[in-house]
Amino acid sequence: MTFFTAQYQSQANFIHCDAYCCIHAGTANQLRHQQYFLGGLGELPLAVAGITGVYYLIFAVVGHGLNNGLQALISRRAGENRIDEIGKLFSQGVFIALLFAALAIAINYSITPLLLRYALSDPQKYDMAVSFLQIRMWGLPFLYLYQMRNALLVGTNNSKFLVIGTLAETLTNIVLDYGLIYGKLGMPKIGFNGAAYASIIAEAMGLLVVFLIIYGKGIGKKFQLHKHWYFDATNSKLILVQ
């Protein structure tokens, strides 16, 4: 009996549960009100937010690709009932994610200002975009780790917990956007860059909540996530070429 058949009565129920939870987690993640709050600052911040949002999305897609590769491998190991291999794969995914995040941050400080100088003729837009991105890119480690835990939860058929983490992230983002952009709720008024800080903290909050669930529910122990924190070239290569 495989891992999945031991947990569920039918494959159909498993597929339905994963599809339902993933769709709702993805939908909740889209319900950010950053554009709404920045619109209150005027047209210029809103325009720059569009530019920086697209640029940040380029780096976010890298993590999404890594997530897909890791998820496929974890699902395969679970289906083969090779539970001990899941922790090994997850740890290598975390190492690769942090390495990619470090490279992206380095690119943001070295190459991004040069690219934006050619792309933006307005000095004010350029200054705002560079300043925003040099803050926002520090959220990549949280984002990439967030995507790694997505791979773990979906790959092991625990995707229902995605909704909890995404809800925590979304609510945190809304509150902090309002507070940090406008200086409400006892928070400092940071303005445009307040949206960057809000997003970073929100991503960290979502990550924290789900990892608390993972360990609180015994998922971490079940898949031995704490035993394999060393570099494994074989599994790292598997993730990168998947």
mmCIF file of C-alpha atoms in Angstrom:
data_model
loop_
_atom_site.group_PDB
_atom_site.id
_atom_site.type_symbol
_atom_site.label_atom_id
_atom_site.label_comp_id
_atom_site.label_asym_id
_atom_site.label_seq_id
_atom_site.Cartn_x
_atom_site.Cartn_y
_atom_site.Cartn_z
ATOM 1 C CA MET A 1 0.000 0.000 0.000
ATOM 2 C CA THR A 2 1.435 3.380 -1.005
ATOM 3 C CA PHE A 3 1.533 6.549 1.039
ATOM 4 C CA PHE A 4 -1.402 8.123 -0.775
ATOM 5 C CA THR A 5 -3.669 5.092 -0.694
ATOM 6 C CA ALA A 6 -2.994 4.720 2.999
ATOM 7 C CA GLN A 7 -4.326 8.207 3.658
ATOM 8 C CA TYR A 8 -7.273 8.356 1.293
ATOM 9 C CA GLN A 9 -10.015 6.027 0.155
ATOM 10 C CA SER A 10 -9.809 6.968 -3.498
ATOM 11 C CA GLN A 11 -7.519 8.718 -5.951
ATOM 12 C CA ALA A 12 -10.420 10.861 -7.104
ATOM 13 C CA ASN A 13 -10.856 12.401 -3.665
ATOM 14 C CA PHE A 14 -7.140 13.174 -3.501
ATOM 15 C CA ILE A 15 -7.155 14.964 -6.873
ATOM 16 C CA HIS A 16 -10.280 16.954 -6.017
ATOM 17 C CA CYS A 17 -8.901 18.042 -2.635
ATOM 18 C CA ASP A 18 -5.589 19.220 -4.080
ATOM 19 C CA ALA A 19 -7.168 21.074 -6.969
ATOM 20 C CA TYR A 20 -9.695 22.809 -4.715
ATOM 21 C CA CYS A 21 -7.142 23.889 -2.115
ATOM 22 C CA CYS A 22 -4.551 25.056 -4.641
ATOM 23 C CA ILE A 23 -7.081 27.153 -6.521
ATOM 24 C CA HIS A 24 -8.280 28.864 -3.340
ATOM 25 C CA ALA A 25 -4.750 29.411 -2.052
ATOM 26 C CA GLY A 26 -3.782 30.979 -5.367
ATOM 27 C CA THR A 27 -6.910 33.133 -5.424
ATOM 28 C CA ALA A 28 -6.329 34.414 -1.897
ATOM 29 C CA ASN A 29 -2.777 35.310 -2.815
ATOM 30 C CA GLN A 30 -4.108 37.572 -5.575
ATOM 31 C CA LEU A 31 -6.357 39.536 -3.227
ATOM 32 C CA ARG A 32 -3.812 42.156 -2.329
ATOM 33 C CA HIS A 33 -4.889 45.723 -2.043
ATOM 34 C CA GLN A 34 -1.518 47.318 -2.613
ATOM 35 C CA GLN A 35 -2.578 48.985 -5.849
ATOM 36 C CA TYR A 36 -5.648 50.383 -4.135
ATOM 37 C CA PHE A 37 -3.640 51.933 -1.306
ATOM 38 C CA LEU A 38 -0.911 53.269 -3.594
ATOM 39 C CA GLY A 39 -3.561 54.820 -5.803
ATOM 40 C CA GLY A 40 -4.312 57.161 -2.922
ATOM 41 C CA LEU A 41 -0.816 58.626 -3.251
ATOM 42 C CA GLY A 42 -1.359 59.741 -6.837
ATOM 43 C CA GLU A 43 -0.649 58.619 -10.388
ATOM 44 C CA LEU A 44 3.154 58.601 -10.146
ATOM 45 C CA PRO A 45 3.454 56.026 -7.331
ATOM 46 C CA LEU A 46 0.823 53.880 -9.029
ATOM 47 C CA ALA A 47 2.739 53.948 -12.317
ATOM 48 C CA VAL A 48 6.033 53.077 -10.642
ATOM 49 C CA ALA A 49 4.315 50.277 -8.724
ATOM 50 C CA GLY A 50 3.285 48.744 -12.044
ATOM 51 C CA ILE A 51 6.871 48.813 -13.302
ATOM 52 C CA THR A 52 8.400 47.414 -10.134
ATOM 53 C CA GLY A 53 5.660 44.802 -9.856
ATOM 54 C CA VAL A 54 6.417 43.384 -13.303
ATOM 55 C CA TYR A 55 10.152 43.430 -12.609
ATOM 56 C CA TYR A 56 9.711 41.617 -9.299
ATOM 57 C CA LEU A 57 7.468 39.081 -11.010
ATOM 58 C CA ILE A 58 10.390 38.031 -13.226
ATOM 59 C CA PHE A 59 12.292 36.853 -10.155
ATOM 60 C CA ALA A 60 9.163 35.349 -8.590
ATOM 61 C CA VAL A 61 8.722 33.116 -11.646
ATOM 62 C CA VAL A 62 12.159 31.614 -10.980
ATOM 63 C CA GLY A 63 10.928 30.415 -7.604
ATOM 64 C CA HIS A 64 7.743 29.113 -9.196
ATOM 65 C CA GLY A 65 9.773 26.947 -11.560
ATOM 66 C CA LEU A 66 11.817 25.613 -8.661
ATOM 67 C CA ASN A 67 8.578 24.901 -6.799
ATOM 68 C CA ASN A 68 7.204 22.872 -9.701
ATOM 69 C CA GLY A 69 10.335 20.749 -9.964
ATOM 70 C CA LEU A 70 10.469 20.041 -6.240
ATOM 71 C CA GLN A 71 6.752 19.301 -6.058
ATOM 72 C CA ALA A 72 6.996 16.731 -8.860
ATOM 73 C CA LEU A 73 9.864 14.942 -7.134
ATOM 74 C CA ILE A 74 8.194 14.954 -3.716
ATOM 75 C CA SER A 75 4.946 13.624 -5.202
ATOM 76 C CA ARG A 76 6.869 10.865 -6.924
ATOM 77 C CA ARG A 77 8.666 9.844 -3.730
ATOM 78 C CA ALA A 78 5.391 9.877 -1.818
ATOM 79 C CA GLY A 79 3.723 7.727 -4.454
ATOM 80 C CA GLU A 80 6.627 5.276 -4.251
ATOM 81 C CA ASN A 81 6.266 5.255 -0.451
ATOM 82 C CA ARG A 82 9.863 6.474 -0.089
ATOM 83 C CA ILE A 83 9.021 8.804 2.765
ATOM 84 C CA ASP A 84 12.615 9.144 3.960
ATOM 85 C CA GLU A 85 13.561 10.769 0.634
ATOM 86 C CA ILE A 86 11.082 13.639 1.010
ATOM 87 C CA GLY A 87 13.053 15.385 3.758
ATOM 88 C CA LYS A 88 16.235 15.090 1.705
ATOM 89 C CA LEU A 89 14.603 16.704 -1.310
ATOM 90 C CA PHE A 90 13.008 19.463 0.747
ATOM 91 C CA SER A 91 16.285 20.477 2.410
ATOM 92 C CA GLN A 92 18.039 20.714 -0.958
ATOM 93 C CA GLY A 93 15.154 22.791 -2.281
ATOM 94 C CA VAL A 94 15.631 25.202 0.617
ATOM 95 C CA PHE A 95 19.373 25.487 -0.051
ATOM 96 C CA ILE A 96 18.820 26.157 -3.755
ATOM 97 C CA ALA A 97 16.052 28.669 -3.015
ATOM 98 C CA LEU A 98 18.274 30.673 -0.663
ATOM 99 C CA LEU A 99 21.124 30.606 -3.189
ATOM 100 C CA PHE A 100 18.838 31.884 -5.942
ATOM 101 C CA ALA A 101 17.514 34.595 -3.625
ATOM 102 C CA ALA A 102 21.055 35.752 -2.813
ATOM 103 C CA LEU A 103 21.909 35.913 -6.519
ATOM 104 C CA ALA A 104 18.733 37.876 -7.263
ATOM 105 C CA ILE A 105 19.482 40.397 -4.513
ATOM 106 C CA ALA A 106 23.025 40.815 -5.844
ATOM 107 C CA ILE A 107 21.641 41.409 -9.343
ATOM 108 C CA ASN A 108 19.208 43.963 -7.959
ATOM 109 C CA TYR A 109 21.997 46.043 -6.441
ATOM 110 C CA SER A 110 24.428 45.725 -9.343
ATOM 111 C CA ILE A 111 22.539 45.396 -12.623
ATOM 112 C CA THR A 112 18.990 46.580 -11.943
ATOM 113 C CA PRO A 113 19.888 50.289 -11.515
ATOM 114 C CA LEU A 114 21.640 50.198 -14.892
ATOM 115 C CA LEU A 115 18.661 48.569 -16.605
ATOM 116 C CA LEU A 116 16.168 50.990 -15.100
ATOM 117 C CA ARG A 117 18.303 53.969 -16.048
ATOM 118 C CA TYR A 118 17.800 53.019 -19.697
ATOM 119 C CA ALA A 119 14.160 52.058 -19.258
ATOM 120 C CA LEU A 120 12.999 55.112 -17.285
ATOM 121 C CA SER A 121 13.666 58.576 -18.640
ATOM 122 C CA ASP A 122 12.002 60.340 -15.712
ATOM 123 C CA PRO A 123 14.580 60.760 -12.885
ATOM 124 C CA GLN A 124 11.853 60.757 -10.236
ATOM 125 C CA LYS A 125 10.409 57.472 -11.471
ATOM 126 C CA TYR A 126 13.903 56.007 -11.634
ATOM 127 C CA ASP A 127 14.739 56.984 -8.058
ATOM 128 C CA MET A 128 11.428 55.669 -6.756
ATOM 129 C CA ALA A 129 11.744 52.369 -8.629
ATOM 130 C CA VAL A 130 15.333 51.691 -7.552
ATOM 131 C CA SER A 131 14.608 52.612 -3.943
ATOM 132 C CA PHE A 132 11.508 50.406 -3.874
ATOM 133 C CA LEU A 133 13.184 47.383 -5.467
ATOM 134 C CA GLN A 134 16.226 47.554 -3.210
ATOM 135 C CA ILE A 135 13.807 47.070 -0.333
ATOM 136 C CA ARG A 136 11.368 44.701 -2.027
ATOM 137 C CA MET A 137 13.998 42.214 -3.224
ATOM 138 C CA TRP A 138 14.791 41.314 0.386
ATOM 139 C CA GLY A 139 11.457 39.536 0.362
ATOM 140 C CA LEU A 140 12.735 36.972 -2.148
ATOM 141 C CA PRO A 141 14.184 34.602 0.483
ATOM 142 C CA PHE A 142 10.760 34.493 2.149
ATOM 143 C CA LEU A 143 8.965 34.142 -1.187
ATOM 144 C CA TYR A 144 11.182 31.306 -2.396
ATOM 145 C CA LEU A 145 10.928 29.450 0.916
ATOM 146 C CA TYR A 146 7.171 30.052 0.774
ATOM 147 C CA GLN A 147 7.128 28.338 -2.608
ATOM 148 C CA MET A 148 9.221 25.445 -1.299
ATOM 149 C CA ARG A 149 6.713 24.743 1.449
ATOM 150 C CA ASN A 150 3.982 24.889 -1.228
ATOM 151 C CA ALA A 151 5.816 22.096 -3.018
ATOM 152 C CA LEU A 152 6.068 20.105 0.206
ATOM 153 C CA LEU A 153 2.414 20.480 1.177
ATOM 154 C CA VAL A 154 0.979 19.808 -2.272
ATOM 155 C CA GLY A 155 3.420 16.980 -2.957
ATOM 156 C CA THR A 156 2.464 15.223 0.285
ATOM 157 C CA ASN A 157 -1.275 15.872 -0.067
ATOM 158 C CA ASN A 158 -1.453 18.447 2.728
ATOM 159 C CA SER A 159 -2.451 21.352 0.512
ATOM 160 C CA LYS A 160 -5.395 22.305 2.739
ATOM 161 C CA PHE A 161 -2.897 24.108 4.964
ATOM 162 C CA LEU A 162 -1.954 26.439 2.099
ATOM 163 C CA VAL A 163 -5.146 28.390 2.674
ATOM 164 C CA ILE A 164 -4.210 29.179 6.280
ATOM 165 C CA GLY A 165 -0.773 30.514 5.377
ATOM 166 C CA THR A 166 -2.079 32.488 2.425
ATOM 167 C CA LEU A 167 -4.855 34.007 4.536
ATOM 168 C CA ALA A 168 -2.320 35.073 7.175
ATOM 169 C CA GLU A 169 -0.150 36.628 4.472
ATOM 170 C CA THR A 170 -3.022 38.454 2.801
ATOM 171 C CA LEU A 171 -4.483 39.917 5.996
ATOM 172 C CA THR A 172 -1.042 41.020 7.186
ATOM 173 C CA ASN A 173 -0.368 42.650 3.835
ATOM 174 C CA ILE A 174 -3.634 44.595 3.873
ATOM 175 C CA VAL A 175 -3.154 45.894 7.418
ATOM 176 C CA LEU A 176 0.490 46.858 6.885
ATOM 177 C CA ASP A 177 -0.173 48.474 3.506
ATOM 178 C CA TYR A 178 -2.750 50.733 5.116
ATOM 179 C CA GLY A 179 -0.614 51.422 8.162
ATOM 180 C CA LEU A 180 2.800 51.940 6.571
ATOM 181 C CA ILE A 181 1.737 53.792 3.431
ATOM 182 C CA TYR A 182 -0.503 56.300 5.221
ATOM 183 C CA GLY A 183 0.914 56.228 8.742
ATOM 184 C CA LYS A 184 -2.218 54.746 10.293
ATOM 185 C CA LEU A 185 -2.783 52.305 13.168
ATOM 186 C CA GLY A 186 0.150 53.732 15.098
ATOM 187 C CA MET A 187 2.654 52.895 12.345
ATOM 188 C CA PRO A 188 5.200 55.271 10.773
ATOM 189 C CA LYS A 189 4.183 56.966 7.519
ATOM 190 C CA ILE A 190 6.621 55.611 4.918
ATOM 191 C CA GLY A 191 4.593 56.275 1.785
ATOM 192 C CA PHE A 192 5.450 54.431 -1.427
ATOM 193 C CA ASN A 193 8.223 52.329 0.104
ATOM 194 C CA GLY A 194 5.847 51.310 2.870
ATOM 195 C CA ALA A 195 4.262 48.919 0.377
ATOM 196 C CA ALA A 196 7.606 47.160 -0.046
ATOM 197 C CA TYR A 197 8.064 46.693 3.696
ATOM 198 C CA ALA A 198 4.459 45.521 4.025
ATOM 199 C CA SER A 199 4.915 42.857 1.355
ATOM 200 C CA ILE A 200 8.128 41.530 2.893
ATOM 201 C CA ILE A 201 6.625 41.252 6.368
ATOM 202 C CA ALA A 202 3.461 39.659 4.961
ATOM 203 C CA GLU A 203 5.446 37.000 3.090
ATOM 204 C CA ALA A 204 7.438 36.284 6.229
ATOM 205 C CA MET A 205 4.214 35.984 8.229
ATOM 206 C CA GLY A 206 2.668 33.527 5.784
ATOM 207 C CA LEU A 207 5.841 31.460 5.815
ATOM 208 C CA LEU A 208 6.004 31.468 9.612
ATOM 209 C CA VAL A 209 2.377 30.412 10.029
ATOM 210 C CA VAL A 210 2.671 27.453 7.674
ATOM 211 C CA PHE A 211 5.947 26.239 9.129
ATOM 212 C CA LEU A 212 4.350 26.387 12.581
ATOM 213 C CA ILE A 213 1.536 24.247 11.204
ATOM 214 C CA ILE A 214 3.986 21.845 9.553
ATOM 215 C CA TYR A 215 5.773 21.198 12.817
ATOM 216 C CA GLY A 216 2.711 21.545 15.036
ATOM 217 C CA LYS A 217 0.825 18.899 13.053
ATOM 218 C CA GLY A 218 3.810 16.566 13.042
ATOM 219 C CA ILE A 219 4.373 16.862 9.284
ATOM 220 C CA GLY A 220 7.988 17.870 9.805
ATOM 221 C CA LYS A 221 8.660 14.819 11.966
ATOM 222 C CA LYS A 222 6.763 12.483 9.664
ATOM 223 C CA PHE A 223 8.868 13.415 6.652
ATOM 224 C CA GLN A 224 12.101 13.846 8.637
ATOM 225 C CA LEU A 225 12.561 17.467 7.570
ATOM 226 C CA HIS A 226 15.070 18.120 10.364
ATOM 227 C CA LYS A 227 17.514 15.305 9.589
ATOM 228 C CA HIS A 228 19.041 16.228 6.257
ATOM 229 C CA TRP A 229 20.415 19.753 6.505
ATOM 230 C CA TYR A 230 23.562 19.168 4.494
ATOM 231 C CA PHE A 231 24.375 19.658 0.829
ATOM 232 C CA ASP A 232 23.479 16.700 -1.381
ATOM 233 C CA ALA A 233 24.718 17.142 -4.948
ATOM 234 C CA THR A 234 22.624 14.282 -6.335
ATOM 235 C CA ASN A 235 19.269 15.541 -5.072
ATOM 236 C CA SER A 236 20.152 19.162 -5.848
ATOM 237 C CA LYS A 237 20.846 18.208 -9.450
ATOM 238 C CA LEU A 238 17.552 16.316 -9.623
ATOM 239 C CA ILE A 239 15.645 19.429 -8.560
ATOM 240 C CA LEU A 240 17.464 21.713 -10.989
ATOM 241 C CA VAL A 241 16.985 19.477 -14.032
ATOM 242 C CA GLN A 242 13.420 18.372 -13.219
#
